[in-house]
Coordinates of C-alpha atoms in Angstrom, one line a residue:
R125 CA 0.0 0.0 0.0
A126 CA 2.8 2.4 0.9
L127 CA 4.5 1.7 -2.4
G128 CA 1.4 2.5 -4.3
E129 CA 0.8 5.7 -2.4
A130 CA 4.3 6.8 -3.1
A131 CA 4.0 6.1 -6.8
V132 CA 0.8 8.1 -7.0
K133 CA 2.5 11.0 -5.2
V134 CA 5.3 11.0 -7.8
A135 CA 2.8 11.1 -10.7
R136 CA 0.8 13.9 -9.1
A137 CA 4.0 15.9 -8.3
V138 CA 4.7 16.2 -12.1
G139 CA 1.1 16.4 -13.3
Y140 CA 1.4 13.0 -15.1
Q141 CA -1.7 11.5 -16.6
N142 CA -1.6 8.1 -18.3
A143 CA 0.0 4.7 -17.8
G144 CA 3.4 4.9 -16.2
T145 CA 5.8 2.8 -14.0
V146 CA 7.5 4.0 -10.9
E147 CA 10.3 1.8 -9.7
F148 CA 11.7 1.3 -6.2
L149 CA 14.2 -0.8 -4.5
M150 CA 13.3 -2.5 -1.2
D151 CA 15.7 -3.7 1.5
N152 CA 15.3 -6.6 4.0
E153 CA 13.6 -4.4 6.5
G154 CA 10.9 -3.3 4.1
N155 CA 12.3 0.2 3.5
F156 CA 12.0 1.2 -0.1
Y157 CA 13.9 3.8 -2.2
F158 CA 12.9 5.6 -5.4
I159 CA 14.9 4.6 -8.6
E160 CA 13.1 6.1 -11.5
M161 CA 9.8 6.7 -13.3
N162 CA 9.1 5.4 -16.8
T163 CA 6.4 7.4 -18.6
R164 CA 5.3 4.3 -20.5
L165 CA 4.3 0.7 -20.0
Q166 CA 6.9 -1.7 -18.8
V167 CA 7.5 -5.1 -20.4
E168 CA 6.2 -6.7 -17.3
H169 CA 2.7 -5.1 -17.5
P170 CA 1.0 -8.4 -18.3
V171 CA 1.5 -9.4 -14.7
T172 CA -0.6 -6.5 -13.5
E173 CA -3.2 -7.2 -16.2
Q174 CA -3.5 -10.8 -15.1
V175 CA -4.1 -10.1 -11.4
T176 CA -6.4 -7.1 -12.0
G177 CA -8.3 -8.1 -15.1
I178 CA -7.6 -4.6 -16.5
D179 CA -6.3 -4.1 -20.1
I180 CA -3.7 -1.5 -19.4
V181 CA -2.7 -1.1 -23.1
Q182 CA -6.3 -0.4 -24.0
W183 CA -6.7 2.2 -21.2
Q184 CA -3.5 3.9 -22.1
I185 CA -4.9 4.6 -25.5
R186 CA -8.3 5.6 -24.3
I187 CA -6.8 8.0 -21.7
A188 CA -4.7 9.6 -24.4
A189 CA -7.9 10.1 -26.4
G190 CA -9.4 12.1 -23.5
E191 CA -11.5 9.4 -21.7
R192 CA -11.6 9.1 -18.0
L193 CA -11.1 5.9 -16.0
P194 CA -14.5 4.4 -15.0
F195 CA -13.1 3.0 -11.7
K196 CA -11.1 4.1 -8.7
Q197 CA -8.0 2.6 -7.2
S198 CA -10.1 1.4 -4.2
E199 CA -12.3 -0.6 -6.6
I200 CA -9.5 -2.6 -8.1
R201 CA -9.2 -6.1 -6.7
L202 CA -6.1 -8.3 -7.0
N203 CA -6.8 -11.9 -8.0
G204 CA -4.2 -14.6 -7.4
H205 CA -0.5 -14.5 -8.4
A206 CA 1.2 -13.9 -11.8
I207 CA 4.8 -14.4 -12.8
E208 CA 6.4 -13.5 -16.1
A209 CA 9.4 -15.1 -17.7
R210 CA 11.2 -13.2 -20.5
L211 CA 12.4 -15.7 -23.2
T212 CA 15.3 -14.1 -25.0
A213 CA 17.7 -15.0 -27.8
E214 CA 20.8 -15.0 -25.6
I215 CA 23.5 -17.5 -24.4
P216 CA 23.5 -17.5 -20.6
E217 CA 26.8 -19.3 -20.2
H218 CA 28.5 -16.6 -22.4
D219 CA 27.4 -13.6 -20.3
F220 CA 24.0 -13.6 -22.1
T221 CA 25.6 -12.8 -25.5
P222 CA 22.8 -12.3 -28.2
S223 CA 22.1 -15.2 -30.5
T224 CA 20.9 -14.6 -34.1
G225 CA 19.5 -16.9 -36.8
R226 CA 16.3 -18.2 -38.5
L227 CA 13.7 -20.0 -36.5
S228 CA 13.1 -23.5 -37.9
E229 CA 10.4 -24.2 -35.3
W230 CA 8.3 -22.1 -32.9
T231 CA 5.5 -23.6 -30.8
P232 CA 4.4 -21.6 -27.8
P233 CA 3.0 -23.1 -24.7
G234 CA -0.6 -23.1 -23.7
G235 CA -3.1 -24.3 -21.2
P236 CA -5.1 -22.8 -18.3
G237 CA -3.5 -19.7 -16.7
V238 CA -0.8 -19.4 -19.4
R239 CA -0.4 -16.3 -21.6
V240 CA 2.2 -15.7 -24.3
D241 CA 2.9 -12.3 -25.8
S242 CA 5.2 -12.8 -28.8
H243 CA 5.8 -11.7 -32.4
L244 CA 7.5 -15.0 -33.4
Y245 CA 6.6 -17.4 -36.2
T246 CA 8.4 -20.4 -37.7
G247 CA 10.8 -19.0 -40.3
Y248 CA 11.3 -15.7 -38.5
S249 CA 14.8 -14.3 -38.6
I250 CA 16.3 -12.9 -35.4
P251 CA 18.2 -9.8 -36.3
P252 CA 21.3 -8.5 -34.4
Y253 CA 20.1 -4.9 -34.2
Y254 CA 17.4 -4.9 -31.5
D255 CA 16.4 -6.2 -28.1
P256 CA 16.8 -10.0 -28.0
L257 CA 13.3 -10.5 -26.4
L258 CA 11.5 -13.3 -28.1
A259 CA 8.4 -13.9 -26.0
K260 CA 6.9 -13.1 -22.6
I261 CA 5.4 -16.2 -20.9
I262 CA 3.0 -15.3 -18.1
A263 CA 1.6 -17.8 -15.6
H264 CA -1.5 -16.9 -13.5
A265 CA -2.9 -19.0 -10.7
P266 CA -4.6 -18.6 -7.3
S267 CA -1.3 -19.0 -5.4
R268 CA 2.4 -18.4 -6.0
E269 CA 3.1 -22.1 -5.8
E270 CA 0.6 -22.9 -8.5
A271 CA 1.8 -20.0 -10.6
V272 CA 5.4 -21.3 -10.4
A273 CA 4.2 -24.8 -11.3
R274 CA 2.3 -23.5 -14.4
L275 CA 5.3 -21.4 -15.5
T276 CA 7.6 -24.3 -15.2
R277 CA 5.3 -26.5 -17.3
A278 CA 4.9 -23.7 -19.8
L279 CA 8.7 -23.3 -20.2
H280 CA 9.0 -27.1 -20.7
E281 CA 6.4 -26.9 -23.5
V282 CA 8.3 -24.2 -25.5
R283 CA 9.6 -25.6 -28.8
L284 CA 12.0 -23.2 -30.4
E285 CA 14.8 -24.2 -32.8
G286 CA 17.3 -22.3 -34.8
V287 CA 18.8 -19.9 -32.3
Q288 CA 20.1 -20.3 -28.7
T289 CA 17.8 -19.0 -26.0
T290 CA 17.4 -18.7 -22.3
R291 CA 14.7 -21.4 -22.0
D292 CA 16.8 -24.0 -20.2
F293 CA 18.3 -21.4 -17.9
L294 CA 14.8 -20.1 -17.0
I295 CA 13.7 -23.7 -16.2
R296 CA 16.6 -24.1 -13.9
L297 CA 15.9 -20.8 -12.3
V298 CA 12.3 -21.3 -11.5
Q299 CA 13.1 -24.7 -9.9
T300 CA 15.5 -23.3 -7.4
P301 CA 14.3 -23.2 -3.7
E302 CA 15.3 -19.5 -3.6
F303 CA 13.0 -18.5 -6.4
Q304 CA 10.1 -20.7 -5.3
Q305 CA 10.3 -19.2 -1.8
G306 CA 10.7 -15.7 -3.1
R307 CA 14.2 -15.2 -1.5
V308 CA 16.2 -14.0 -4.5
S309 CA 18.6 -11.1 -4.4
T310 CA 20.8 -9.2 -6.8
P311 CA 23.6 -11.8 -6.9
F312 CA 21.2 -14.7 -7.5
V313 CA 21.6 -15.0 -11.3
S314 CA 25.4 -14.8 -11.0
R315 CA 25.5 -17.6 -8.5
L316 CA 23.1 -19.7 -10.6
L317 CA 25.4 -19.3 -13.7
R318 CA 28.3 -20.9 -11.9
G319 CA 28.7 -24.4 -13.4
Y320 CA 25.6 -23.9 -15.6
A321 CA 25.6 -26.3 -18.6
P322 CA 22.6 -26.2 -21.0
V323 CA 20.9 -29.4 -22.0
G324 CA 22.8 -31.2 -24.7
G325 CA 25.4 -28.4 -24.7
I326 CA 23.0 -26.0 -26.4
A327 CA 20.7 -23.6 -24.5
R328 CA 17.3 -23.8 -26.2

């Protein structure tokens, strides 16, 4: 609640009206510190959409067109837990170096509580010029434990051939006790990379 109130104060202080993202860092004692405000949607916005049922992209456009929100903050109810994994064309064991090439296969996951936002198709060529993000895989469930289980299943279902990706690394990450218990910190990924070996020698 305090984080939300602080974010609203930031937006009001500069007269900002529309979708935006205010970022904070929080320490072990629950103290939080302002980092920055992005006057746009973040790539993680599907997490908010899943737990609130609100189409943020649609309302960003409608607000810009002069419409007013038909609901108040106090009327928004959070439903369950959502987690997003960003599948990228990168090689984890080589400091996440970008991987390029042509996709010979792309089959996204599916099933209850799984959402995939992606521009991919079989035959698509991954260029070297842009962000290596390939797909956002979002799992939504009544509890965090169920959301983690759905995300794990969804990552296993991904079929993507032609470039190296972070899929296997993400599977390893979501299966760690630290992630499942929500105890990760900034050095977590660096520690996880020690001794990391992708399945079959190729991270898919």
